[in-house]
Short mmCIF file of C-alpha atoms and ligand atoms in Angstrom, two decimals:
data_model
loop_
_atom_site.label_atom_id
_atom_site.label_comp_id
_atom_site.label_asym_id
_atom_site.label_seq_id
_atom_site.Cartn_x
_atom_site.Cartn_y
_atom_site.Cartn_z
CA MET A 1 -163.04 42.92 49.54
CA ASP A 2 -164.41 39.81 51.27
CA PHE A 3 -167.93 41.02 52.19
CA ILE A 4 -170.60 39.05 54.03
CA GLU A 5 -173.69 38.82 51.84
CA SER A 6 -176.35 36.82 53.70
CA GLU A 7 -177.31 35.48 57.12
CA GLU A 8 -176.16 32.00 56.04
CA HIS A 9 -172.81 33.45 55.07
CA LEU A 10 -172.65 35.39 58.36
CA GLU A 11 -173.50 32.31 60.45
CA ASP A 12 -170.89 30.34 58.57
CA ARG A 13 -168.19 32.98 59.19
CA LEU A 14 -169.08 33.19 62.86
CA ALA A 15 -168.96 29.41 63.28
CA THR A 16 -165.75 28.76 61.34
CA PRO A 17 -163.06 27.89 63.90
CA SER A 18 -159.56 29.31 63.64
CA SER A 19 -156.56 26.99 63.53
CA ALA A 20 -155.87 28.06 67.15
CA ASP A 21 -159.40 26.90 68.11
CA CYS A 22 -158.86 23.49 66.49
CA GLU A 23 -155.45 23.04 68.13
CA MET A 24 -156.91 23.95 71.51
CA VAL A 25 -159.84 21.55 71.14
CA ARG A 26 -157.41 18.76 70.23
CA ARG A 27 -155.78 19.28 73.66
CA LEU A 28 -159.08 19.70 75.52
CA GLU A 29 -160.13 16.98 77.91
CA GLY A 30 -163.85 16.45 78.52
CA ASP A 31 -167.08 17.73 76.98
CA VAL A 32 -168.26 21.32 76.78
CA VAL A 33 -171.51 22.73 78.14
CA ILE A 34 -172.71 26.23 77.22
CA LEU A 35 -175.15 27.68 79.73
CA GLY A 36 -177.36 30.51 78.46
CA ALA A 37 -176.74 29.36 74.89
CA GLY A 38 -179.96 30.74 73.41
CA GLY A 39 -178.93 34.39 73.09
CA LYS A 40 -176.89 36.44 70.64
CA MET A 41 -173.55 34.68 71.15
CA GLY A 42 -174.35 31.15 72.29
CA PRO A 43 -175.48 29.51 69.03
CA SER A 44 -172.43 30.61 67.05
CA LEU A 45 -170.14 29.68 69.95
CA ALA A 46 -171.64 26.19 70.11
CA ARG A 47 -171.24 25.73 66.35
CA ARG A 48 -167.64 26.99 66.41
CA ILE A 49 -166.71 24.45 69.08
CA ARG A 50 -168.59 21.64 67.29
CA ARG A 51 -166.76 22.40 64.05
CA ALA A 52 -163.40 22.75 65.81
CA ALA A 53 -163.89 19.32 67.41
CA ASP A 54 -164.89 17.81 64.07
CA ALA A 55 -161.90 19.38 62.32
CA ALA A 56 -159.60 18.19 65.10
CA GLY A 57 -161.05 14.69 64.83
CA THR A 58 -162.09 14.56 68.51
CA HIS A 59 -165.34 13.24 69.96
CA HIS A 60 -166.26 16.05 72.32
CA LYS A 61 -169.92 16.54 73.03
CA VAL A 62 -171.12 20.14 72.82
CA ILE A 63 -174.21 20.72 74.95
CA ALA A 64 -176.22 23.92 74.71
CA VAL A 65 -178.44 24.78 77.70
CA SER A 66 -181.02 27.58 77.75
CA ARG A 67 -184.74 28.04 78.22
CA PHE A 68 -184.98 27.94 74.40
CA SER A 69 -188.23 29.70 73.63
CA SER A 70 -187.59 28.99 69.94
CA ALA A 71 -187.97 25.41 68.68
CA THR A 72 -186.41 26.56 65.42
CA LEU A 73 -183.11 27.26 67.19
CA VAL A 74 -183.19 23.90 68.99
CA ASN A 75 -183.77 22.05 65.72
CA ALA A 76 -181.05 24.00 63.95
CA LEU A 77 -178.51 23.33 66.72
CA ASN A 78 -179.43 19.62 66.78
CA ARG A 79 -178.97 19.45 63.01
CA ASP A 80 -175.51 20.92 63.49
CA GLY A 81 -174.54 18.15 65.93
CA ILE A 82 -175.11 20.09 69.15
CA ASP A 83 -177.06 18.52 72.01
CA THR A 84 -179.64 20.81 73.58
CA ILE A 85 -181.24 20.84 77.01
CA ALA A 86 -184.11 23.18 77.86
CA CYS A 87 -183.57 24.40 81.42
CA ASP A 88 -184.55 27.38 83.51
CA LEU A 89 -181.28 28.06 85.31
CA LEU A 90 -183.19 29.96 87.98
CA ASN A 91 -184.71 26.65 89.02
CA ARG A 92 -182.17 24.99 91.32
CA TYR A 93 -183.68 21.52 90.82
CA GLU A 94 -183.37 21.80 87.05
CA VAL A 95 -179.74 22.90 87.39
CA GLU A 96 -178.96 19.94 89.64
CA LYS A 97 -180.16 17.58 86.88
CA LEU A 98 -177.81 19.04 84.24
CA PRO A 99 -175.06 16.64 83.11
CA LEU A 100 -171.69 17.27 84.75
CA CYS A 101 -169.12 18.38 82.25
CA ALA A 102 -165.41 19.22 82.53
CA ASN A 103 -165.76 22.51 80.62
CA VAL A 104 -168.40 25.15 81.26
CA LEU A 105 -168.97 28.33 79.28
CA PHE A 106 -171.40 30.47 81.24
CA LEU A 107 -173.27 33.03 79.10
CA SER A 108 -176.54 33.49 80.94
CA GLY A 109 -177.34 37.04 81.92
CA ARG A 110 -179.86 39.84 81.87
CA LYS A 111 -179.21 43.45 80.87
CA PHE A 112 -182.11 45.13 79.12
CA GLY A 113 -185.18 45.81 81.20
CA SER A 114 -182.93 46.09 84.24
CA THR A 115 -184.71 49.28 85.33
CA ASP A 116 -188.19 47.67 85.12
CA ARG A 117 -187.36 44.44 86.95
CA PRO A 118 -184.17 45.02 88.94
CA ASP A 119 -185.09 42.02 91.10
CA LEU A 120 -185.04 39.74 88.03
CA THR A 121 -181.75 41.23 86.87
CA TRP A 122 -180.13 40.57 90.26
CA ALA A 123 -181.62 37.07 90.46
CA THR A 124 -180.45 36.19 86.94
CA ASN A 125 -177.00 37.66 87.39
CA THR A 126 -176.24 36.43 90.93
CA ILE A 127 -178.52 33.54 91.96
CA ILE A 128 -177.99 31.55 88.75
CA PRO A 129 -174.18 31.79 89.17
CA ALA A 130 -174.55 30.37 92.69
CA TYR A 131 -176.56 27.35 91.46
CA VAL A 132 -174.20 26.82 88.53
CA ALA A 133 -170.92 27.28 90.43
CA SER A 134 -172.16 24.92 93.11
CA HIS A 135 -173.22 22.25 90.61
CA TYR A 136 -170.11 22.59 88.45
CA GLY A 137 -167.59 22.92 91.32
CA SER A 138 -165.35 20.24 89.79
CA SER A 139 -165.35 21.77 86.27
CA ARG A 140 -163.45 24.68 84.83
CA ILE A 141 -165.65 27.69 84.14
CA VAL A 142 -165.35 30.65 81.79
CA ALA A 143 -167.96 33.05 83.18
CA PHE A 144 -168.99 35.81 80.78
CA SER A 145 -168.94 39.23 82.40
CA THR A 146 -168.74 42.76 81.08
CA GLY A 147 -166.29 45.65 80.90
CA ASN A 148 -169.05 47.67 82.57
CA VAL A 149 -167.84 46.44 85.97
CA TYR A 150 -165.20 49.20 85.61
CA PRO A 151 -166.06 52.88 85.99
CA LEU A 152 -166.03 55.33 83.09
CA VAL A 153 -162.43 56.26 82.25
CA LYS A 154 -160.83 59.07 80.23
CA VAL A 155 -160.85 58.33 76.51
CA ASN A 156 -157.20 59.35 76.26
CA SER A 157 -156.27 56.68 78.84
CA GLN A 158 -155.24 53.13 77.94
CA GLY A 159 -158.60 51.82 79.23
CA SER A 160 -159.23 49.83 82.41
CA ALA A 161 -156.83 46.98 83.12
CA GLU A 162 -157.65 43.83 85.09
CA THR A 163 -155.60 45.22 87.98
CA ASP A 164 -157.92 48.25 88.27
CA ALA A 165 -160.61 48.06 90.94
CA PRO A 166 -164.16 47.52 89.71
CA ASP A 167 -166.55 50.39 90.44
CA PRO A 168 -169.76 49.65 88.54
CA ILE A 169 -172.31 52.33 87.73
CA GLY A 170 -175.99 51.40 88.03
CA GLU A 171 -177.76 48.21 89.03
CA TYR A 172 -177.07 46.19 85.87
CA ALA A 173 -173.30 46.65 86.18
CA GLN A 174 -173.46 46.15 89.94
CA SER A 175 -175.29 42.86 89.46
CA CYS A 176 -172.58 41.82 86.96
CA LEU A 177 -169.95 42.48 89.62
CA GLY A 178 -172.19 40.39 91.90
CA ARG A 179 -172.05 37.60 89.27
CA GLU A 180 -168.25 37.78 89.33
CA ARG A 181 -168.07 37.78 93.12
CA VAL A 182 -170.28 34.67 93.33
CA PHE A 183 -168.01 32.82 90.88
CA GLU A 184 -164.95 34.05 92.78
CA TYR A 185 -166.41 32.81 96.04
CA TYR A 186 -167.06 29.29 94.74
CA SER A 187 -163.70 29.25 93.01
CA GLN A 188 -162.04 29.94 96.38
CA GLU A 189 -164.22 27.54 98.34
CA TYR A 190 -164.17 24.59 95.91
CA GLY A 191 -160.88 25.29 94.13
CA THR A 192 -162.82 25.59 90.84
CA PRO A 193 -160.63 26.98 88.04
CA CYS A 194 -162.54 30.02 86.76
CA LEU A 195 -162.03 32.98 84.43
CA LEU A 196 -164.15 36.14 84.48
CA PHE A 197 -164.53 37.09 80.81
CA ARG A 198 -165.00 40.88 80.80
CA LEU A 199 -166.27 41.50 77.29
CA ASN A 200 -167.03 44.79 75.51
CA TYR A 201 -168.76 44.84 72.84
CA ALA A 202 -169.31 42.00 70.38
CA VAL A 203 -170.33 42.88 66.81
CA ASP A 204 -172.06 40.29 64.61
CA LEU A 205 -173.54 42.60 61.88
CA ARG A 206 -177.11 41.99 63.14
CA TYR A 207 -176.23 43.84 66.33
CA GLY A 208 -173.31 45.60 68.01
CA VAL A 209 -172.04 49.10 68.72
CA LEU A 210 -170.66 49.70 65.24
CA VAL A 211 -173.96 48.52 63.76
CA ASP A 212 -175.86 50.96 66.02
CA ILE A 213 -173.70 53.86 64.83
CA ALA A 214 -173.92 52.79 61.17
CA ARG A 215 -177.70 52.36 61.28
CA ARG A 216 -178.23 55.81 62.75
CA VAL A 217 -176.03 57.40 60.09
CA PHE A 218 -177.74 55.43 57.32
CA ALA A 219 -181.17 56.54 58.55
CA GLY A 220 -180.05 60.17 58.82
CA GLN A 221 -180.56 60.11 62.60
CA PRO A 222 -178.28 61.95 65.02
CA VAL A 223 -175.39 60.08 66.61
CA ASN A 224 -174.99 60.73 70.32
CA LEU A 225 -171.49 61.79 71.42
CA THR A 226 -172.06 61.80 75.19
CA VAL A 227 -170.01 58.61 75.34
CA PRO A 228 -167.36 59.50 72.75
CA ALA A 229 -165.57 56.15 72.38
CA VAL A 230 -166.24 52.42 72.48
CA ASN A 231 -164.51 49.08 72.31
CA ALA A 232 -165.58 46.58 69.69
CA ILE A 233 -164.69 43.06 68.64
CA TRP A 234 -165.93 40.69 65.92
CA GLN A 235 -168.17 38.17 67.66
CA GLY A 236 -166.28 35.29 66.05
CA ASP A 237 -163.08 36.49 67.73
CA ALA A 238 -164.85 36.98 71.08
CA ASN A 239 -166.15 33.40 70.86
CA SER A 240 -162.72 32.08 69.87
CA TYR A 241 -161.20 33.76 72.94
CA ALA A 242 -163.98 32.37 75.16
CA LEU A 243 -163.21 28.82 74.02
CA ARG A 244 -159.45 29.22 74.39
CA CYS A 245 -159.86 30.86 77.81
CA LEU A 246 -160.81 27.42 79.16
CA GLU A 247 -157.04 26.82 79.25
CA HIS A 248 -156.49 29.94 81.35
CA CYS A 249 -158.95 29.36 84.18
CA ALA A 250 -157.44 29.54 87.65
CA SER A 251 -158.35 29.36 91.30
CA PRO A 252 -158.71 31.96 92.73
CA ALA A 253 -160.70 33.16 89.70
CA ARG A 254 -158.86 35.52 87.35
CA ALA A 255 -160.32 38.48 85.48
CA PHE A 256 -159.67 38.85 81.75
CA ASN A 257 -160.58 41.84 79.57
CA VAL A 258 -161.74 40.85 76.09
CA THR A 259 -162.12 43.30 73.23
CA GLY A 260 -160.27 44.70 70.21
CA PRO A 261 -157.00 46.62 70.56
CA GLU A 262 -158.44 49.99 69.51
CA ILE A 263 -160.32 52.68 71.33
CA VAL A 264 -162.88 53.51 68.64
CA SER A 265 -163.94 57.17 68.41
CA VAL A 266 -167.72 57.37 67.92
CA ARG A 267 -167.25 60.57 65.89
CA ARG A 268 -164.70 59.01 63.57
CA ALA A 269 -166.76 55.84 63.14
CA ALA A 270 -169.80 57.97 62.25
CA GLU A 271 -167.70 59.98 59.76
CA PHE A 272 -166.53 56.76 58.12
CA PHE A 273 -170.10 55.48 57.71
CA ALA A 274 -171.35 58.88 56.48
CA GLY A 275 -168.65 58.80 53.79
CA ARG A 276 -169.61 55.28 52.75
CA PHE A 277 -173.35 56.02 52.67
CA HIS A 278 -173.08 59.59 51.27
CA ARG A 279 -175.11 60.90 54.18
CA GLU A 280 -175.09 64.23 56.05
CA LEU A 281 -173.84 63.69 59.58
CA VAL A 282 -175.84 64.92 62.55
CA PHE A 283 -174.50 64.68 66.07
CA GLU A 284 -176.28 65.20 69.36
CA GLY A 285 -175.25 65.40 73.01
CA ARG A 286 -172.32 67.19 74.58
CA GLU A 287 -169.17 65.32 73.56
CA GLY A 288 -167.89 63.70 76.73
CA ASP A 289 -164.36 62.70 77.64
CA ARG A 290 -165.10 59.43 79.46
CA ALA A 291 -166.27 56.00 78.33
CA PHE A 292 -166.39 52.33 79.35
CA LEU A 293 -163.10 51.16 77.92
CA GLY A 294 -161.27 47.95 78.61
CA ASN A 295 -157.60 47.32 77.98
CA ALA A 296 -157.28 43.82 76.55
CA SER A 297 -153.47 43.70 76.20
CA LEU A 298 -153.27 40.69 78.51
CA CYS A 299 -155.73 38.79 76.29
CA HIS A 300 -153.84 39.76 73.13
CA SER A 301 -150.46 38.84 74.59
CA LEU A 302 -151.68 35.39 75.69
CA LEU A 303 -154.06 34.52 72.83
CA GLY A 304 -153.02 36.79 69.95
CA LEU A 305 -154.81 39.69 68.27
CA PRO A 306 -158.36 39.31 66.86
CA GLU A 307 -158.36 37.73 63.39
CA VAL A 308 -160.84 40.32 62.05
CA ALA A 309 -159.24 43.74 62.31
CA LEU A 310 -161.32 46.85 63.02
CA ASP A 311 -160.96 48.25 59.45
CA LEU A 312 -162.41 45.07 57.94
CA LEU A 313 -165.17 44.89 60.55
CA MET A 314 -166.20 48.49 59.73
CA GLN A 315 -166.32 47.61 56.03
CA TRP A 316 -168.41 44.53 56.75
CA VAL A 317 -170.84 46.55 58.89
CA ALA A 318 -171.17 49.28 56.23
CA HIS A 319 -171.85 46.73 53.50
CA TRP A 320 -174.37 44.85 55.66
CA VAL A 321 -176.31 47.97 56.60
CA GLU A 322 -176.21 49.37 53.06
CA ARG A 323 -177.65 46.18 51.56
CA GLY A 324 -180.46 46.06 54.16
CA GLY A 325 -179.08 43.10 56.14
CA ALA A 326 -181.07 41.68 59.05
CA ASN A 327 -181.04 43.51 62.37
CA LEU A 328 -181.92 42.05 65.77
CA GLY A 329 -183.29 45.40 67.01
CA LYS A 330 -181.20 45.07 70.19
CA PRO A 331 -179.12 48.24 70.44
CA ALA A 332 -176.13 48.01 72.81
CA LYS A 333 -177.09 51.38 74.38
CA PHE A 334 -173.41 52.32 74.47
CA ASP A 335 -174.38 55.98 74.99
CA VAL A 336 -175.90 55.31 78.43
CA VAL A 337 -173.75 56.91 81.15
CA ASP A 338 -175.91 56.40 84.23
CA GLY A 339 -175.98 52.60 84.01
CA ARG A 340 -179.79 52.48 83.52
CA TYR A 341 -180.53 50.02 80.72
N1 LIG B 1 -172.92 40.55 73.35
C1 LIG B 1 -172.14 41.47 73.88
O1 LIG B 1 -171.64 42.36 73.20
C2 LIG B 1 -171.80 41.41 75.34
C3 LIG B 1 -171.03 42.44 75.91
C4 LIG B 1 -170.71 42.37 77.25
C5 LIG B 1 -171.13 41.30 78.00
N2 LIG B 1 -171.87 40.30 77.42
C6 LIG B 1 -172.32 39.20 78.26
O2 LIG B 1 -171.99 37.98 77.64
C7 LIG B 1 -173.03 37.01 77.82
C8 LIG B 1 -173.48 36.47 76.49
O3 LIG B 1 -173.86 37.56 75.64
P1 LIG B 1 -175.15 37.50 74.72
O4 LIG B 1 -175.09 38.74 73.92
O5 LIG B 1 -175.26 36.18 74.05
O6 LIG B 1 -176.29 37.63 75.84
P2 LIG B 1 -177.87 37.39 75.63
O7 LIG B 1 -178.23 37.61 74.20
O8 LIG B 1 -178.55 38.16 76.67
O9 LIG B 1 -177.99 35.82 75.92
C9 LIG B 1 -178.00 35.27 77.21
C10 LIG B 1 -179.00 34.16 77.20
O10 LIG B 1 -179.08 33.60 78.53
C11 LIG B 1 -180.26 32.87 78.56
N3 LIG B 1 -180.87 32.95 79.89
C12 LIG B 1 -181.24 34.06 80.60
N4 LIG B 1 -181.89 33.71 81.72
C13 LIG B 1 -181.93 32.34 81.72
C14 LIG B 1 -182.49 31.38 82.59
N5 LIG B 1 -183.18 31.74 83.69
N6 LIG B 1 -182.35 30.08 82.29
C15 LIG B 1 -181.70 29.68 81.16
N7 LIG B 1 -181.15 30.55 80.29
C16 LIG B 1 -181.28 31.87 80.57
C17 LIG B 1 -181.27 33.51 77.58
O11 LIG B 1 -181.64 32.57 76.59
P3 LIG B 1 -183.08 31.81 76.71
O12 LIG B 1 -184.13 32.85 76.54
O13 LIG B 1 -183.03 30.76 75.66
O14 LIG B 1 -183.12 31.21 78.07
C18 LIG B 1 -180.43 34.61 76.93
O15 LIG B 1 -180.73 34.75 75.59
C19 LIG B 1 -174.15 37.72 78.59
O16 LIG B 1 -174.06 37.39 79.97
C20 LIG B 1 -173.84 39.19 78.39
O17 LIG B 1 -174.24 39.97 79.49
C21 LIG B 1 -172.22 40.34 76.12
#
């Protein structure tokens, strides 16, 4: 089994482009800017695109924009050939100074703490998109969103499709629908090709829904079954789709569900980890019959299935947790049903 043994190894796996990534970058016209690049997904996305361009022999610039509280991250990205710009995207004048770029990947957002500072959550998730969409009206934009714009659906359904109406629960998810609507508005007004990237949930071994379940089992803590199922996708595959979605932007903006093909039962995932770790399983909460589930068949039919299948991802997570691998301490809170994060 091809396990991931260290953070260096993990970063390398996340940043290694697929052949489809390299082919796409060979066709891509113009540079790439990643806005909100300082979080969990941005650094590995930037590196993947840099490496894809290098492998394809192209001269694309990859520019990472974020507030960048950590100089270590800036230095590491620069060493990897990625340009960085420190910018508070909530400052309109700073946004107006950003270099124009044909391709925009928009990752900025705020989820946790949404109940303490709902004003900041709404500002981050709706005002920043307005500044960005206005500045980058002549670019194509992949705007990260979330599957939480849909309501809870029955776990025995196929999951929410792009044609289903959004009906977000709680202020975080509502503000994410606001983010989408702002991008849709500018896409209509300026003719900006745009894609609303409705992701649920990325797993990178240091965080993610499967990691949350595995860590609870490993620590002998109860696993909550109130939300009985989840979607999950290897972060490398999510980032590969994000890059390749640049070729699927449209005006009016189109929605695109992004996740793995399976509906993952929380109970069965916990049983798998308990078997691997030789732990007693403890559950809590009344097992529900609804969850936030996206149906990503459109994504899979256009861009292919994820390269890392669920079985392998579960093995990677188990091995990582068992060997005491690093953890970001940022649980996905997949068991929240009232939308209060
Ligand atoms: N990861 C997942 O599983 C998942 C699932 C569903 C949806 N999403 C969405 O996908 C996007 C990327 O995910 P992620 O996990 O990388 O999110 P994340 O860890 O929250 O990263 C987003 C980054 O945006 C930057 N940002 C926030 N406010 C900013 C501001 N005013 N100016 C400049 N930068 C700002 C922050 O970096 P700085 O502190 O450096 O500014 C932050 O780390 C997010 O919008 C998230 O909501 C992610």
